[in-house]
Tab-separated table of C-alpha atoms in Angstrom:
chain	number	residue	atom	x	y	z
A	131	UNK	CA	-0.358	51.108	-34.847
A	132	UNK	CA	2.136	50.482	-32.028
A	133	UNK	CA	5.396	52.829	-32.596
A	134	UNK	CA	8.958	51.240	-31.815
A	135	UNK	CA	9.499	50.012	-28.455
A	136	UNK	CA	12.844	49.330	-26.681
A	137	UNK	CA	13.324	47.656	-23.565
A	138	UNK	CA	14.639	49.013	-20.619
A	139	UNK	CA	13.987	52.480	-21.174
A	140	UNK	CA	16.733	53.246	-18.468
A	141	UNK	CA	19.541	51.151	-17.206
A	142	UNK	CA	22.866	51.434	-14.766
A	143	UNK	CA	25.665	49.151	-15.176
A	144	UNK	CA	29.490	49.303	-13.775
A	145	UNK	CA	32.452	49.056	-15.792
A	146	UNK	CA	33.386	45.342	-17.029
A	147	UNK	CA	29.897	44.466	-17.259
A	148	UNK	CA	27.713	43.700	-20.183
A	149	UNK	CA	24.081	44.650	-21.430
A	150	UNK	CA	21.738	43.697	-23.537
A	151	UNK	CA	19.141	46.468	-24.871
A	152	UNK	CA	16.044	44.974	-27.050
A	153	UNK	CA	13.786	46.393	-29.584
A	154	UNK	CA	10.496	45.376	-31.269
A	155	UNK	CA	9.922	47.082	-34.626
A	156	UNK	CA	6.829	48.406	-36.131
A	157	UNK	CA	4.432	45.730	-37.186
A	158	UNK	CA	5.428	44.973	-40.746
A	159	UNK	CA	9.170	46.153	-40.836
A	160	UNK	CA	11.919	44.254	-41.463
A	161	UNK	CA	14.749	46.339	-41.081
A	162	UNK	CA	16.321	47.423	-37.711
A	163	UNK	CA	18.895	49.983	-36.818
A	164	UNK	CA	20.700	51.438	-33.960
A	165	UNK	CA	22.254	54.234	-33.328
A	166	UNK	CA	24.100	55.945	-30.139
A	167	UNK	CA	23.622	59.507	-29.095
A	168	UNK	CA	25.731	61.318	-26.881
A	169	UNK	CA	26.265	64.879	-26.147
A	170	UNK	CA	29.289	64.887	-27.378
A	171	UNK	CA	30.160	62.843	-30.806
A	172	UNK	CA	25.909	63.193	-31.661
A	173	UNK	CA	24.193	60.450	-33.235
A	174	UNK	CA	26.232	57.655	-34.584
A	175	UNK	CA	25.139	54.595	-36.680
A	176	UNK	CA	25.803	50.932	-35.150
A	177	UNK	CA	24.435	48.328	-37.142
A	178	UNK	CA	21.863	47.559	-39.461
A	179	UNK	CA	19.889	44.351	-40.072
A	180	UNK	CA	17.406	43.147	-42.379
A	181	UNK	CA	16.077	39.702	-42.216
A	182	UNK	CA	18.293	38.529	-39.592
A	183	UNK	CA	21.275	39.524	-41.446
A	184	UNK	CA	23.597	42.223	-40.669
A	185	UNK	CA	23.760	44.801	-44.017
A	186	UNK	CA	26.031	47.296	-42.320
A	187	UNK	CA	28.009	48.452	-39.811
A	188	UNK	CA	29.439	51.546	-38.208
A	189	UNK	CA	32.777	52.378	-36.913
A	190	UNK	CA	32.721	50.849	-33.426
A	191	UNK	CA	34.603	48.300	-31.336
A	192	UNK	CA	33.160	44.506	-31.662
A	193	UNK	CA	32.549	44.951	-27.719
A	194	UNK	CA	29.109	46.434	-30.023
A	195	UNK	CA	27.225	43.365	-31.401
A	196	UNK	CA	23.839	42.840	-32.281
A	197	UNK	CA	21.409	40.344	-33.709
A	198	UNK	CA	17.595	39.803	-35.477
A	199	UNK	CA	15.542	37.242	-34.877
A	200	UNK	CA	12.727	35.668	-37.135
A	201	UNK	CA	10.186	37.887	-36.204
A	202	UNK	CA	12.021	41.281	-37.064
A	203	UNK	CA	12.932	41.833	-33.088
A	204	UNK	CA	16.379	43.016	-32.568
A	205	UNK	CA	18.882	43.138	-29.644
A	206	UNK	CA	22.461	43.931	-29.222
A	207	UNK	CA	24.991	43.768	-26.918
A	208	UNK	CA	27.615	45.730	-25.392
A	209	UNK	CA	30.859	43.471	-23.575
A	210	UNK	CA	33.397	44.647	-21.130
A	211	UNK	CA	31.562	48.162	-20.739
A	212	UNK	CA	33.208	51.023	-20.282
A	213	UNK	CA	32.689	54.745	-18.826
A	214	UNK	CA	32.754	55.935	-22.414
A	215	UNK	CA	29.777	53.670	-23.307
A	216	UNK	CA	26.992	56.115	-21.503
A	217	UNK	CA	24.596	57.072	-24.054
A	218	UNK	CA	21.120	57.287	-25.132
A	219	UNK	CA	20.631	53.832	-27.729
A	220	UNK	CA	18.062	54.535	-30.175
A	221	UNK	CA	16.683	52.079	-32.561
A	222	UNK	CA	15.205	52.410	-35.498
A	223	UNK	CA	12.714	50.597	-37.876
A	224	UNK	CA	11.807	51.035	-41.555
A	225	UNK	CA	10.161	48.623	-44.075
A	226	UNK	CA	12.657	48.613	-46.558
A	227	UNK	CA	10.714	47.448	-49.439
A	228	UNK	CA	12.512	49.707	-51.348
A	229	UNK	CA	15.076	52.229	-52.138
A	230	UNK	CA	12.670	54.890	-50.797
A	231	UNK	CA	11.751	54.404	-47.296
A	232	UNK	CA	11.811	56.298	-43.784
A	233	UNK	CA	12.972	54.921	-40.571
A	234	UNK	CA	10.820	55.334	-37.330
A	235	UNK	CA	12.806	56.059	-33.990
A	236	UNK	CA	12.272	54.364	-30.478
A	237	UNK	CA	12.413	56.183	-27.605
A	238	UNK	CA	15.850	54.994	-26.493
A	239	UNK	CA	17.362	53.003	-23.705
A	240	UNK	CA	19.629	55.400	-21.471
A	241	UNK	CA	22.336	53.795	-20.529
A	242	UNK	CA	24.513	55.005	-17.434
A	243	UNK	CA	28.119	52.772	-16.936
A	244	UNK	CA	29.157	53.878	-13.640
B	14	UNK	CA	35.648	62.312	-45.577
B	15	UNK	CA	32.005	62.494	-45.737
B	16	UNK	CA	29.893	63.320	-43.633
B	17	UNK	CA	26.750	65.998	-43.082
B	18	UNK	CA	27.628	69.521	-41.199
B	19	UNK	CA	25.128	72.001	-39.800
B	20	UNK	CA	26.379	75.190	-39.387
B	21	UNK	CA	24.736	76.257	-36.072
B	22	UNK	CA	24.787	74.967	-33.298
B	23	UNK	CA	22.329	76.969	-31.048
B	24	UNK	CA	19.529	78.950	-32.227
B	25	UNK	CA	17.604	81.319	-30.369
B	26	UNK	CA	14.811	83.306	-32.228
B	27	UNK	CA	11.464	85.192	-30.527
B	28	UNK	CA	8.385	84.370	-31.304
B	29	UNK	CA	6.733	85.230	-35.052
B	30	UNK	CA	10.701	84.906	-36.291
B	31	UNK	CA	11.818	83.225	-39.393
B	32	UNK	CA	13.987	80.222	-39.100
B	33	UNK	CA	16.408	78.491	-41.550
B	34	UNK	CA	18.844	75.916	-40.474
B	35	UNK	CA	21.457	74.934	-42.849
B	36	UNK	CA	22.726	71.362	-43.897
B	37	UNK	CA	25.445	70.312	-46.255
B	38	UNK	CA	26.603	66.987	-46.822
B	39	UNK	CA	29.598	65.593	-49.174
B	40	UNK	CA	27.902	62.454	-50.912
B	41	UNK	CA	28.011	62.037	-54.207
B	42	UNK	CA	25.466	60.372	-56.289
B	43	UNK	CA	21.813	59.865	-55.108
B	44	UNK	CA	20.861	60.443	-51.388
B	45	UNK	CA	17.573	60.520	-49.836
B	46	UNK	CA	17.401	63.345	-47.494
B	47	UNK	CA	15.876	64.153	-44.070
B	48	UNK	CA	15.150	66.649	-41.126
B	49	UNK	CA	14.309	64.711	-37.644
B	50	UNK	CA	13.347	66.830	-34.306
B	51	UNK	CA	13.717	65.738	-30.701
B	52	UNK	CA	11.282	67.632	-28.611
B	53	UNK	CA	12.437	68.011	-25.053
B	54	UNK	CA	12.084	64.003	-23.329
B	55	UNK	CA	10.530	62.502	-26.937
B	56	UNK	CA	11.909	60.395	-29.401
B	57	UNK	CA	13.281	61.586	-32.762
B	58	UNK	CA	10.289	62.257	-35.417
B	59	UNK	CA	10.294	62.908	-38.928
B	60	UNK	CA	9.889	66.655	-39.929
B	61	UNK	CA	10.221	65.815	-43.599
B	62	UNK	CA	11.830	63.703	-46.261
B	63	UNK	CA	13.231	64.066	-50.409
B	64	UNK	CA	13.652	61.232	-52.190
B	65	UNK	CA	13.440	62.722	-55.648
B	66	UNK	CA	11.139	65.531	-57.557
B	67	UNK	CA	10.700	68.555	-56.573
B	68	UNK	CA	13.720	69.911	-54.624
B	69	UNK	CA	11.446	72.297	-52.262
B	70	UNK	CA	9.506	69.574	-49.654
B	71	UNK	CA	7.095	70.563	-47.063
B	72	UNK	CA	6.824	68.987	-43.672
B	73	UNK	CA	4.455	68.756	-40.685
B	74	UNK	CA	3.955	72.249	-38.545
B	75	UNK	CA	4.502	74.141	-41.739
B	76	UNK	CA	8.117	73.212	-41.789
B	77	UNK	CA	9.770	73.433	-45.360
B	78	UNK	CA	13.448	72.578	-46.414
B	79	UNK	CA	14.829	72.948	-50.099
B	80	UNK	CA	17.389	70.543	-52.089
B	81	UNK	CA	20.150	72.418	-53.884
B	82	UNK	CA	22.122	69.640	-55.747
B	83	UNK	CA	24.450	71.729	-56.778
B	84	UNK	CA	25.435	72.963	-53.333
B	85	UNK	CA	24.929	69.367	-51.755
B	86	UNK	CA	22.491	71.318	-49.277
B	87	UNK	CA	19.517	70.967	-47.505
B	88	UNK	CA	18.147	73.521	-45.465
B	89	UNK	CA	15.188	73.778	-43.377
B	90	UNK	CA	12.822	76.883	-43.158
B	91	UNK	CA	10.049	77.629	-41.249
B	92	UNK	CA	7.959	81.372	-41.972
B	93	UNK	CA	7.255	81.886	-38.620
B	94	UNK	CA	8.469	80.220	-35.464
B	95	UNK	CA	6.240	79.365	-32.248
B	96	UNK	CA	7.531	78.201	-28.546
B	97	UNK	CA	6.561	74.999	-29.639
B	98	UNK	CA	9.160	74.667	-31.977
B	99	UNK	CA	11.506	74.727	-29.049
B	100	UNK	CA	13.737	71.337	-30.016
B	101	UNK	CA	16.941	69.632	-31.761
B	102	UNK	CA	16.796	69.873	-34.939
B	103	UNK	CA	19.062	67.012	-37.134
B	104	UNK	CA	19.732	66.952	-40.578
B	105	UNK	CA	20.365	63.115	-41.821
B	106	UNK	CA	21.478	61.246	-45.005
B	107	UNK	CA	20.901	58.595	-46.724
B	108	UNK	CA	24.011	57.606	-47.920
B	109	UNK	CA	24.427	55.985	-51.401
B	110	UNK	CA	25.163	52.369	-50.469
B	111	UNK	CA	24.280	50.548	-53.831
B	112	UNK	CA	20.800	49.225	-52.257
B	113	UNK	CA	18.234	49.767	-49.974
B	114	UNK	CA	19.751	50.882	-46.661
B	115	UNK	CA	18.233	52.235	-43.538
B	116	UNK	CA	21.781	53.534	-42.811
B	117	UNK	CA	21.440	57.372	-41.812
B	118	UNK	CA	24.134	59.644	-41.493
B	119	UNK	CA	23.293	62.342	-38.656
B	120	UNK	CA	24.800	66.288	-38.761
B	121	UNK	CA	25.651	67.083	-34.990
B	122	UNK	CA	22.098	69.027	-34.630
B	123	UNK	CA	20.843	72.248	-34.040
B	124	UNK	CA	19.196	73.121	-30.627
B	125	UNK	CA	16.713	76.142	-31.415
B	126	UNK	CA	14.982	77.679	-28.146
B	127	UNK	CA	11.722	79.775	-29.366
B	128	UNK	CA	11.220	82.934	-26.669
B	129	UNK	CA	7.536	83.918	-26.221
């Protein structure tokens, strides 16, 4: 079956601008995460939804938003970018039918804020 | 504050060589563990996983990693190393969140480069 897929897989924005990165889970899953990696600070967790509800959320600025729709598909949204905000953005999909489940990873969306 | 630590950084190892990567992490109660790679230009994969039972787990490409409550440690092992183990290795968490969470907590890696 088809693996998780983000949209763009690369994408160059200047400072003060915003983006919006998108990602289709796995067939079947309803939960959807994000994370940012970066050479420096790693991989950090954004957000989490399940059934178009945010469950939790990491420690960054609410320029970082995100959303689920009906169908599982996820986006979020970066405001007012900044230098700072370069980084790979990986999502990730799991079922979550219970306590016990793996997450599948995406191949990322690089983002470059110039 | 918690978190999940592996101790090195950058690994280099010859061919044939045995491999163990350590990961600690400070949660209490009951995690659910993991070991991701990142092969050069792919996307994060699952090596292996513990939930619960028994503490030593094997993995695709005869990876192995054993869970030592006690020392809040995971640590992968592999017998004998190839090139094509040449990656990023992360240790991850589950942290407990009182429900089912996709929520992983990621160690800052460990970049192992395999010489033939």
């Amino acid at each position: 079956k088809a693996g998780v897929t983000q949209t763009p897989r690369y994408l160059i924005k200047t400072r003060g601008q915003q983006v919006t990165l998108s990602c289709s889970p796995i067939s079947g899953h309803r939960s959807v995460s994000w994370y940012q990696q970066t050479p420096g600070q790693g991989l950090q967790f954004l957000f989490e939804y399940f059934s178009e509800t945010q469950r939790n959320k990491g420690n960054f600025p609410g320029r970082f938003s995100g959303r689920q729709f009906s169908n599982s598909r996820s986006e979020m949204n970066v405001s007012t970018l900044e230098l700072g905000d370069s980084a790979l953005y990986l999502c990730a999909s799991s079922r979550l039918s219970d306590l016990n489940t793996e997450a599948f990873f995406g191949q990322g969306t690089r983002l470059t804020v110039v | 504050a918690q978190s999940v630590s592996q101790h090195n950084h950058h690994v280099i190892l010859s061919e044939a060589a045995s491999l163990e990567l350590g990961c600690n992490y400070s949660y209490g109660g009951t995690v659910n563990l993991f070991w991701y790679v990142q092969y050069p230009g792919q996307h994060l994969q699952l090596l292996l996983k513990y939930f619960s039972g028994d503490p030593l787990v094997k993995g695709i490409k005869g990876f192995e990693a054993e869970f030592i409550k006690s020392k809040f440690s995971f640590n992968l092992r592999k017998p004998s190393v190839q090139w094509s183990d040449t990656a990023e290795y992360f240790c991850a968490v589950n942290p407990p969140l009182g429900g089912a969470t996709n929520k992983l907590i990621f160690g800052t890696g460990t970049l192992l480069a395999v010489q033939p």
